[in-house]
Short mmCIF file of N, CA and C in Angstrom, two decimals:
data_model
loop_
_atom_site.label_atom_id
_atom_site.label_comp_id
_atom_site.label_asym_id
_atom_site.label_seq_id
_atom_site.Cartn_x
_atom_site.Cartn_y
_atom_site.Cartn_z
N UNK A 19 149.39 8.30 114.10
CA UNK A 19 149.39 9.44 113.23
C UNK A 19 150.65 10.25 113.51
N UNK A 20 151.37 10.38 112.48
CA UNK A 20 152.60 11.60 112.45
C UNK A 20 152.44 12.82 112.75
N UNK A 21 152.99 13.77 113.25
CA UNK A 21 153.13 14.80 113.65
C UNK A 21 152.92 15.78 112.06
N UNK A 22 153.12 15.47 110.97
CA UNK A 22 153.01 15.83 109.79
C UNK A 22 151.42 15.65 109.32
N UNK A 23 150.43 16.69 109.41
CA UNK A 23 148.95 16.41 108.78
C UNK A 23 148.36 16.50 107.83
N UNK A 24 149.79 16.94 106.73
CA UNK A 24 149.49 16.75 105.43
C UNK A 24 149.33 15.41 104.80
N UNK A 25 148.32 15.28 103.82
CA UNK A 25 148.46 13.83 103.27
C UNK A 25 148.58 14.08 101.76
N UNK A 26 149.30 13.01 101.33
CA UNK A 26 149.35 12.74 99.51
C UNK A 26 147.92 12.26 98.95
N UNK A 27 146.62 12.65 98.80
CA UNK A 27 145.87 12.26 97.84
C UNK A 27 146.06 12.39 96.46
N UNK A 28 145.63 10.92 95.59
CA UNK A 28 144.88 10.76 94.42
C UNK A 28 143.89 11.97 94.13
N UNK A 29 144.12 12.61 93.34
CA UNK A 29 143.24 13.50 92.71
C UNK A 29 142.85 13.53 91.39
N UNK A 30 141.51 13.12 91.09
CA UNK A 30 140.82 13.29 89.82
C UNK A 30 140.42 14.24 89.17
N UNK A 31 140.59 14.83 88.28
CA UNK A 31 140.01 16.46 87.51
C UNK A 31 138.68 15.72 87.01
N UNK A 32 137.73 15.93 86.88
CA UNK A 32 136.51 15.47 86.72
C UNK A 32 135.84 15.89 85.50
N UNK A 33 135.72 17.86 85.73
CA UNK A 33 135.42 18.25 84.24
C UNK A 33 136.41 19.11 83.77
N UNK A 34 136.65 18.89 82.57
CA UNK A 34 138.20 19.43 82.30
C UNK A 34 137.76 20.66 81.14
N UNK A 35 136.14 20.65 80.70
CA UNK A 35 135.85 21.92 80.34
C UNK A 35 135.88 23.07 80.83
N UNK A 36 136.31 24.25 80.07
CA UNK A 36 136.11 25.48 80.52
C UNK A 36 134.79 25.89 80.65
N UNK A 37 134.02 26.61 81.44
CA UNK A 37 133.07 27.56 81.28
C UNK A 37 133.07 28.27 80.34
N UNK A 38 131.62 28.50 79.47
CA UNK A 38 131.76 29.33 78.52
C UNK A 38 132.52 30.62 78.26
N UNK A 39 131.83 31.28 79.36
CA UNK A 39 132.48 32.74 79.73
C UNK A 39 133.83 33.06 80.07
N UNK A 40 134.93 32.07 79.88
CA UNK A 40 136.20 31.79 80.17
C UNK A 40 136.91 31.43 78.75
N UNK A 41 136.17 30.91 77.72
CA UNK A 41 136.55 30.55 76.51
C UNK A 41 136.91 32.07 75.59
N UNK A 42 137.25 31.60 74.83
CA UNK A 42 137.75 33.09 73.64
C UNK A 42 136.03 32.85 72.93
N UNK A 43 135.94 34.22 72.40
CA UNK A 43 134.18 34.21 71.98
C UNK A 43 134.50 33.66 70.67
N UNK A 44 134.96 34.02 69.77
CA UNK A 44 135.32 33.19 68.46
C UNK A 44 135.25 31.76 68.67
N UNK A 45 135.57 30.69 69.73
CA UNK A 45 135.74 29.18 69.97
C UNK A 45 134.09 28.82 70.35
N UNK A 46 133.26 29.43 71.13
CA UNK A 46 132.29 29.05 71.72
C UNK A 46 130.90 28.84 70.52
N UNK A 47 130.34 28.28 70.21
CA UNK A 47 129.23 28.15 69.57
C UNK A 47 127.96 28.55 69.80
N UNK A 48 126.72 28.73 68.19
CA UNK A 48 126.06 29.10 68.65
C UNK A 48 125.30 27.63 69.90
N UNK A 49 125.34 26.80 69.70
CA UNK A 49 124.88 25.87 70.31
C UNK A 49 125.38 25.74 71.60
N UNK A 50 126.85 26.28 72.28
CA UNK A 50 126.82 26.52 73.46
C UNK A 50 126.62 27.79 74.45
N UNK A 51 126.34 28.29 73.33
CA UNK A 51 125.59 30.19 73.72
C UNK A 51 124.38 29.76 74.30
N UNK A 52 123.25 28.95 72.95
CA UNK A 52 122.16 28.72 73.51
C UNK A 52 122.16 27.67 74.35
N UNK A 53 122.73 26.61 75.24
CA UNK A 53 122.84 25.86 76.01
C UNK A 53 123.00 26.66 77.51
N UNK A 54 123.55 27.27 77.34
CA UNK A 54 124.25 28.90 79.01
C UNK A 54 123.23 29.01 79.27
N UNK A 55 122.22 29.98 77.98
CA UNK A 55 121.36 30.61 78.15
C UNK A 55 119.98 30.10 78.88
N UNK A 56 119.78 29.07 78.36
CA UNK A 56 118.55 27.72 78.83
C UNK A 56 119.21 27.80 79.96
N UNK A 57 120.20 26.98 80.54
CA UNK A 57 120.17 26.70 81.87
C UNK A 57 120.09 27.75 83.11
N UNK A 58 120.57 28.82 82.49
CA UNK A 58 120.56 30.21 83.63
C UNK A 58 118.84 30.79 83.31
N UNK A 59 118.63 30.42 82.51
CA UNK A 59 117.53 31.63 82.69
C UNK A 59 116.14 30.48 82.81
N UNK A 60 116.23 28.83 82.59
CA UNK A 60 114.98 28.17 82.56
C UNK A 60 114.14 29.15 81.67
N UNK A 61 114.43 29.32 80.36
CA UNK A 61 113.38 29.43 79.54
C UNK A 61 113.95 28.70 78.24
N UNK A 62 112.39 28.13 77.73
CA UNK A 62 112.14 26.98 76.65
C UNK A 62 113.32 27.42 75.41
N UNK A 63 112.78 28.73 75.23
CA UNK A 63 113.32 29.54 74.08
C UNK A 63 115.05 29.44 73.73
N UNK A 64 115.50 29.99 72.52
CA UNK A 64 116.71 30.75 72.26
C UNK A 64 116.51 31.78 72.32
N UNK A 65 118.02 32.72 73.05
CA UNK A 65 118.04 33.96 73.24
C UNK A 65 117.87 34.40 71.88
N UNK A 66 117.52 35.70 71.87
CA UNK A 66 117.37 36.40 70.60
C UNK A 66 118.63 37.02 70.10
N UNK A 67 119.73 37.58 71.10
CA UNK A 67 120.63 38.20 70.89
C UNK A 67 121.70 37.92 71.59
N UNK A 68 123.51 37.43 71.61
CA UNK A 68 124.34 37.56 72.45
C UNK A 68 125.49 38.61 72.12
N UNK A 69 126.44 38.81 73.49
CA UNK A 69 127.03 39.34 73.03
C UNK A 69 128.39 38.92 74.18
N UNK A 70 129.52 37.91 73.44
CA UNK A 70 130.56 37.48 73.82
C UNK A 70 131.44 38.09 73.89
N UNK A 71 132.34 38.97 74.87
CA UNK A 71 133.59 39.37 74.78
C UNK A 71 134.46 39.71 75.96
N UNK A 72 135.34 40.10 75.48
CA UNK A 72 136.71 40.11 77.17
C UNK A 72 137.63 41.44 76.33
N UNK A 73 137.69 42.04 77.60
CA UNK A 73 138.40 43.54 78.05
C UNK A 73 139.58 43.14 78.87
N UNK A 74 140.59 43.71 77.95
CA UNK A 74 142.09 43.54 78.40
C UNK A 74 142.93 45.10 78.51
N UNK A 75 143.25 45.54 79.68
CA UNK A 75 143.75 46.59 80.13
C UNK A 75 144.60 46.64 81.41
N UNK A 76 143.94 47.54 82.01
CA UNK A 76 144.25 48.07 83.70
C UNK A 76 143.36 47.21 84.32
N UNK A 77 142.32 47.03 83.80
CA UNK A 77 141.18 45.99 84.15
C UNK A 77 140.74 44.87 82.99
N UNK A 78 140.57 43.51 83.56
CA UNK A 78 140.25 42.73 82.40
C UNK A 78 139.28 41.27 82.79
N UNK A 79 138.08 41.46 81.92
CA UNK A 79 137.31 40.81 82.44
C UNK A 79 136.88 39.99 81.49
N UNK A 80 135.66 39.21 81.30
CA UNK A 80 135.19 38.30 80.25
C UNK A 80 134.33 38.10 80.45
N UNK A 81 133.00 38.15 79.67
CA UNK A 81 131.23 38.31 79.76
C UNK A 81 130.60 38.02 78.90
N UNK A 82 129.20 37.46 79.34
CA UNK A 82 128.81 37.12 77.65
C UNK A 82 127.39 38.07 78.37
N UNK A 83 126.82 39.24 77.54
CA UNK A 83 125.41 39.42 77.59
C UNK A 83 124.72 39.12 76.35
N UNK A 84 123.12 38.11 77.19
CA UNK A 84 122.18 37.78 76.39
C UNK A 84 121.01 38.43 76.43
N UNK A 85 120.04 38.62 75.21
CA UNK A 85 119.06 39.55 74.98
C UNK A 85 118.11 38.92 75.04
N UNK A 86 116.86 38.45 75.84
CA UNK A 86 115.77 37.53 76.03
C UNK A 86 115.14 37.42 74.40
N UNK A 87 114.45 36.85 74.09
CA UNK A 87 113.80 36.75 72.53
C UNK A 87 112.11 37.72 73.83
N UNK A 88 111.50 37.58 74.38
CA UNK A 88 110.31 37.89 75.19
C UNK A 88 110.73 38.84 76.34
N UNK A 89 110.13 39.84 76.85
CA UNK A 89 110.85 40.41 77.93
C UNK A 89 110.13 39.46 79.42
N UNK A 90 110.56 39.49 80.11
CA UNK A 90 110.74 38.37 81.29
C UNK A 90 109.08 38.87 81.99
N UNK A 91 108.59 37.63 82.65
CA UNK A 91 106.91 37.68 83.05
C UNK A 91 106.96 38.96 84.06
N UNK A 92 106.11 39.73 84.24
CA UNK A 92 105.83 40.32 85.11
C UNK A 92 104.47 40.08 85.88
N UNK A 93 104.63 39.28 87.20
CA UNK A 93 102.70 39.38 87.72
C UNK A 93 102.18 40.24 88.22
N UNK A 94 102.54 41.13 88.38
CA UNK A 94 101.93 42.55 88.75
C UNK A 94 101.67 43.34 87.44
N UNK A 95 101.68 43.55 85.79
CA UNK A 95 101.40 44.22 84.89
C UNK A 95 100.01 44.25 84.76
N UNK A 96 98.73 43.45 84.73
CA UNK A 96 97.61 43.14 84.60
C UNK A 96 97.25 44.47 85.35
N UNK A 97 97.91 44.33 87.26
CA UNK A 97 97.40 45.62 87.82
C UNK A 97 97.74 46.89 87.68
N UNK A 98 98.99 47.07 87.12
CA UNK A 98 98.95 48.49 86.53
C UNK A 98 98.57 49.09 85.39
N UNK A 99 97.50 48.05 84.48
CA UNK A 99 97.20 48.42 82.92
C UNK A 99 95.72 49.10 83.99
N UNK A 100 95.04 48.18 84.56
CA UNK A 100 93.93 48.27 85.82
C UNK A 100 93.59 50.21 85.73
N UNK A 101 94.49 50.23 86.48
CA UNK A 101 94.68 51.62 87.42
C UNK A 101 94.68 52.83 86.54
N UNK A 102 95.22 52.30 85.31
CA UNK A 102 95.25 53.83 84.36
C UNK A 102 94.48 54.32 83.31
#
């Protein structure tokens, strides 16, 4: 072994897609809106509502917020309907 421990690897790019939330919101579909949404949140459903966009300034970011179609389970509600 050389005194040099850098090596030249072969490197494969594997997935050459962007992340949604990295795309311009105009390019992204509704079909990959609702694809995000399923996998982050494991529910059956389509979101009811999104909202795709990126802020360019002093600060600049890129976000997509989604609006559940159901508001999310709660197992404790049963006991506070109970109590009152």
């Amino acid at each position: 072994m050389s005194g040099n421990s850098s090596t030249n690897r072969n490197r494969q790019l594997i997935n050459k897609q962007k992340p949604i939330w990295m795309q311009k919101p105009k390019v992204a579909t509704k079909y990959e809106h609702a694809a995000c949404y399923k996998s982050l949140t494991y529910d059956l459903k389509d979101h009811l509502a999104v909202k795709h966009f990126s802020v360019e300034g002093q600060l600049e970011f890129k976000a997509i917020l989604f609006a559940p179609r159901r508001a999310p389970f709660d197992p404790f509600q049963h006991k506070k309907d109970e109590q009152h």
